[in-house]
Short mmCIF file of C-alpha atoms in Angstrom, two decimals:
data_model
loop_
_atom_site.label_atom_id
_atom_site.label_comp_id
_atom_site.label_asym_id
_atom_site.label_seq_id
_atom_site.Cartn_x
_atom_site.Cartn_y
_atom_site.Cartn_z
CA UNK A 58 -3.60 -5.95 13.72
CA UNK A 59 -0.98 -6.59 11.08
CA UNK A 60 -1.69 -9.43 8.62
CA UNK A 61 1.08 -11.91 7.69
CA UNK A 62 1.27 -10.51 4.15
CA UNK A 63 1.58 -6.92 5.40
CA UNK A 64 5.23 -7.46 6.30
CA UNK A 65 6.10 -8.54 2.78
CA UNK A 66 4.26 -5.53 1.40
CA UNK A 67 6.17 -3.23 3.75
CA UNK A 68 9.50 -4.72 2.67
CA UNK A 69 8.67 -4.39 -1.03
CA UNK A 70 7.58 -0.78 -0.59
CA UNK A 71 10.65 0.06 1.48
CA UNK A 72 12.78 -1.07 -1.45
CA UNK A 73 10.67 0.68 -4.10
CA UNK A 74 10.87 3.98 -2.21
CA UNK A 75 14.65 3.82 -1.93
CA UNK A 76 16.79 5.97 -4.22
CA UNK A 77 16.92 4.33 -7.66
CA UNK A 78 20.28 2.75 -8.39
CA UNK A 79 21.54 -0.22 -10.44
CA UNK A 80 20.89 -2.56 -7.51
CA UNK A 81 17.23 -1.55 -7.40
CA UNK A 82 16.93 -2.10 -11.16
CA UNK A 83 18.46 -5.57 -10.71
CA UNK A 84 15.98 -6.34 -7.92
CA UNK A 85 12.89 -5.36 -9.93
CA UNK A 86 12.10 -8.87 -11.28
CA UNK A 87 12.02 -10.28 -7.73
CA UNK A 88 10.08 -7.28 -6.41
CA UNK A 89 7.56 -7.70 -9.22
CA UNK A 90 7.17 -11.40 -8.46
CA UNK A 91 6.67 -10.83 -4.75
CA UNK A 92 4.39 -7.86 -5.36
CA UNK A 93 2.15 -9.95 -7.60
CA UNK A 94 1.60 -12.41 -4.74
CA UNK A 95 0.37 -9.72 -2.33
CA UNK A 96 -3.19 -8.50 -1.72
CA UNK A 97 -1.81 -5.01 -2.43
CA UNK A 98 -0.17 -6.18 -5.67
CA UNK A 99 -2.60 -4.44 -8.01
CA UNK A 100 -1.82 -1.15 -6.27
CA UNK A 101 1.92 -1.61 -6.73
CA UNK A 102 1.71 -2.62 -10.40
CA UNK A 103 1.82 0.94 -11.85
CA UNK A 104 4.96 1.86 -9.92
CA UNK A 105 6.72 -1.40 -10.76
CA UNK A 106 5.89 -0.89 -14.43
CA UNK A 107 7.18 2.68 -14.31
CA UNK A 108 10.46 1.64 -12.68
CA UNK A 109 10.98 -1.13 -15.23
CA UNK A 110 10.22 1.06 -18.26
CA UNK A 111 12.08 4.26 -17.33
CA UNK A 112 15.83 4.85 -17.83
CA UNK A 113 17.78 4.96 -14.57
CA UNK A 114 18.99 8.56 -14.95
CA UNK A 115 15.43 9.73 -15.49
CA UNK A 116 14.29 7.78 -12.42
CA UNK A 117 17.01 9.40 -10.32
CA UNK A 118 16.16 12.90 -11.52
CA UNK A 119 12.47 12.33 -10.84
CA UNK A 120 13.20 10.93 -7.38
CA UNK A 121 15.19 14.02 -6.39
CA UNK A 122 12.56 16.38 -7.83
CA UNK A 123 9.81 14.52 -5.96
CA UNK A 124 11.24 13.78 -2.53
CA UNK A 125 14.03 16.36 -2.10
CA UNK A 126 12.35 19.42 -3.57
CA UNK A 127 8.75 19.10 -2.36
CA UNK A 128 8.23 19.61 1.37
CA UNK A 129 4.87 17.83 1.28
CA UNK A 130 6.53 14.81 -0.31
CA UNK A 131 9.09 14.39 2.47
CA UNK A 132 9.96 10.79 3.41
CA UNK A 133 10.84 11.77 7.00
CA UNK A 134 7.58 11.20 8.85
CA UNK A 135 8.10 13.22 12.04
CA UNK A 136 8.41 16.35 9.92
CA UNK A 137 4.68 16.25 9.14
CA UNK A 138 3.69 16.29 12.80
CA UNK A 139 6.39 18.54 14.23
CA UNK A 140 8.26 20.41 11.49
CA UNK A 141 11.78 21.28 12.65
CA UNK A 142 10.80 21.94 16.26
CA UNK A 143 12.00 20.64 19.60
CA UNK A 144 9.07 18.21 19.66
CA UNK A 145 10.45 16.58 16.54
CA UNK A 146 13.68 15.79 18.36
CA UNK A 147 11.71 14.00 21.08
CA UNK A 148 9.75 12.05 18.45
CA UNK A 149 12.97 10.91 16.78
CA UNK A 150 14.27 9.71 20.14
CA UNK A 151 11.08 7.76 20.79
CA UNK A 152 11.46 5.98 17.45
CA UNK A 153 15.06 5.06 18.23
CA UNK A 154 13.95 3.69 21.60
CA UNK A 155 11.22 1.62 19.95
CA UNK A 156 13.77 0.09 17.58
CA UNK A 157 16.17 -0.57 20.43
CA UNK A 158 13.44 -2.25 22.48
CA UNK A 159 12.97 -4.66 19.57
CA UNK A 160 16.65 -5.55 19.64
CA UNK A 161 18.00 -3.44 16.78
CA UNK A 162 20.03 -0.28 16.55
CA UNK A 163 20.25 2.10 13.62
CA UNK A 164 23.47 2.40 11.68
CA UNK A 165 25.43 5.57 12.47
CA UNK A 166 23.98 8.61 10.75
CA UNK A 167 20.61 7.04 9.93
CA UNK A 168 17.40 8.89 10.81
CA UNK A 169 14.73 6.70 12.41
CA UNK A 170 11.74 8.41 10.82
CA UNK A 171 12.70 7.76 7.19
CA UNK A 172 9.76 5.84 5.73
CA UNK A 173 12.02 3.17 4.22
CA UNK A 174 13.52 2.48 7.65
CA UNK A 175 10.15 2.28 9.41
CA UNK A 176 8.77 -0.04 6.72
CA UNK A 177 11.84 -2.27 6.98
CA UNK A 178 11.36 -2.40 10.74
CA UNK A 179 7.67 -3.28 10.34
CA UNK A 180 8.42 -5.88 7.69
CA UNK A 181 11.41 -7.70 9.11
CA UNK A 182 12.00 -6.84 12.77
CA UNK A 183 8.79 -6.32 14.78
CA UNK A 184 5.53 -6.29 12.79
CA UNK A 185 3.34 -5.40 15.79
CA UNK A 186 5.52 -2.47 16.88
CA UNK A 187 5.97 -1.35 13.29
CA UNK A 188 2.21 -1.42 12.70
CA UNK A 189 1.72 0.73 15.79
CA UNK A 190 4.35 3.25 14.68
CA UNK A 191 2.83 3.52 11.22
CA UNK A 192 -0.54 4.26 12.81
CA UNK A 193 1.07 6.93 15.01
CA UNK A 194 2.26 8.65 11.82
CA UNK A 195 -0.93 7.99 9.85
CA UNK A 196 -1.72 11.66 9.16
CA UNK A 197 1.73 12.22 7.67
CA UNK A 198 1.47 9.07 5.58
CA UNK A 199 -1.88 10.15 4.19
CA UNK A 200 -0.64 13.66 3.40
CA UNK A 201 2.36 12.16 1.60
CA UNK A 202 -0.01 9.90 -0.35
CA UNK A 203 -2.28 12.80 -1.31
CA UNK A 204 0.67 15.01 -2.27
CA UNK A 205 2.18 12.34 -4.50
CA UNK A 206 -1.18 11.63 -6.08
CA UNK A 207 -1.88 15.31 -6.73
CA UNK A 208 1.59 15.68 -8.28
CA UNK A 209 0.84 12.78 -10.63
CA UNK A 210 3.77 10.83 -9.20
CA UNK A 211 3.93 7.06 -9.80
CA UNK A 212 5.23 6.79 -6.23
CA UNK A 213 1.67 7.45 -5.02
CA UNK A 214 1.10 3.74 -5.71
CA UNK A 215 3.59 2.81 -2.98
CA UNK A 216 1.75 4.90 -0.39
CA UNK A 217 -1.59 3.48 -1.52
CA UNK A 218 -0.21 0.01 -0.83
CA UNK A 219 1.00 1.02 2.64
CA UNK A 220 -2.38 2.57 3.45
CA UNK A 221 -4.05 -0.67 2.37
CA UNK A 222 -2.18 -2.51 5.15
CA UNK A 223 -3.68 -0.18 7.77
CA UNK A 224 -7.24 0.08 9.12
CA UNK A 225 -9.68 2.50 7.52
CA UNK A 226 -9.28 6.05 8.79
CA UNK A 227 -11.41 6.88 11.84
CA UNK A 228 -13.15 10.21 12.22
CA UNK A 229 -10.42 11.77 14.34
CA UNK A 230 -7.75 10.53 11.95
CA UNK A 231 -9.59 12.00 8.98
CA UNK A 232 -9.79 15.31 10.88
CA UNK A 233 -6.03 15.20 11.53
CA UNK A 234 -5.35 14.61 7.84
CA UNK A 235 -7.65 17.50 6.86
CA UNK A 236 -5.86 19.84 9.27
CA UNK A 237 -2.46 18.79 7.98
CA UNK A 238 -3.55 19.26 4.37
CA UNK A 239 -4.92 22.72 5.17
CA UNK A 240 -2.11 23.96 7.42
CA UNK A 241 0.96 21.93 6.50
CA UNK A 242 3.66 20.93 9.03
CA UNK A 243 4.36 23.28 11.96
CA UNK A 244 6.74 26.18 11.36
CA UNK A 245 10.36 26.00 12.36
CA UNK A 246 11.43 27.15 15.83
CA UNK A 247 13.66 30.20 15.56
CA UNK A 248 17.31 29.48 16.35
CA UNK A 249 17.06 25.70 16.20
CA UNK A 250 19.36 23.57 14.12
CA UNK A 251 17.22 21.22 12.03
CA UNK A 252 16.99 17.58 13.16
CA UNK A 253 17.07 16.29 9.59
CA UNK A 254 15.44 16.68 6.17
CA UNK A 255 13.80 18.48 4.50
CA UNK A 256 15.99 21.37 5.66
CA UNK A 257 18.97 19.09 6.31
CA UNK A 258 20.12 15.91 4.58
CA UNK A 259 18.18 15.22 1.37
CA UNK A 260 16.09 12.09 0.95
CA UNK A 261 18.62 10.70 -1.52
CA UNK A 262 21.15 10.49 1.31
CA UNK A 263 18.67 8.62 3.48
CA UNK A 264 19.22 5.06 4.68
CA UNK A 265 18.80 2.15 2.32
CA UNK A 266 16.38 -0.39 3.73
CA UNK A 267 18.87 -3.24 3.30
CA UNK A 268 21.44 -1.82 5.75
CA UNK A 269 19.51 0.36 8.17
CA UNK A 270 19.69 -1.83 11.27
CA UNK A 271 22.29 -3.53 13.42
CA UNK A 272 21.22 -6.50 15.56
CA UNK A 273 21.81 -5.29 19.11
CA UNK A 274 22.38 -8.72 20.62
CA UNK A 275 24.86 -9.85 17.99
CA UNK A 276 27.20 -6.88 18.32
CA UNK A 277 26.78 -6.01 21.97
CA UNK A 278 25.42 -2.50 21.45
CA UNK A 279 24.35 -0.95 24.75
CA UNK A 280 20.54 -1.07 25.08
#
């Protein structure tokens, strides 16, 4: 079950994992203040310090090198379970339906499995549904965490904080993580157009967590 502070952690991490830009730099004092109030705050401290101390251009270059050029550091969670296969398309549809059932619709062109989007959903729209969806993608989250940690990336701190909001891994979940680490995501289906990154749109073109959702009720979007 999600704790009340988990939502704030998810929102902070969704912002910290977004592409670095001047707006993110301007938000860092508030993010640092909120992060310090969280149970996961000590885990986030190294990343916050890195973002504050590093020039913006260097942050942007590192972000692209980390999330756009390393398949095992992909921010699109269905890729870990399904690769670019037909099953991934069904998983993306299920995520969109879960968001719609909670009364929100993605902005045009957004992909529902981007980690920033899912964390925003869990933090500000439907904590219970978001918690469930994060657990459904637990193996991918843990592989992303391990890959960032092994690469020496400061962004590993963000995934450590997300993991700290979830229950301890059960035996079957640990087995799923081990298999994913050993085998990687499934291979691509021959002849299929990709459903999204990493072979399509790069992570830097992914949705920003501040603008990912439209309130269905307020704009009359068909549910």
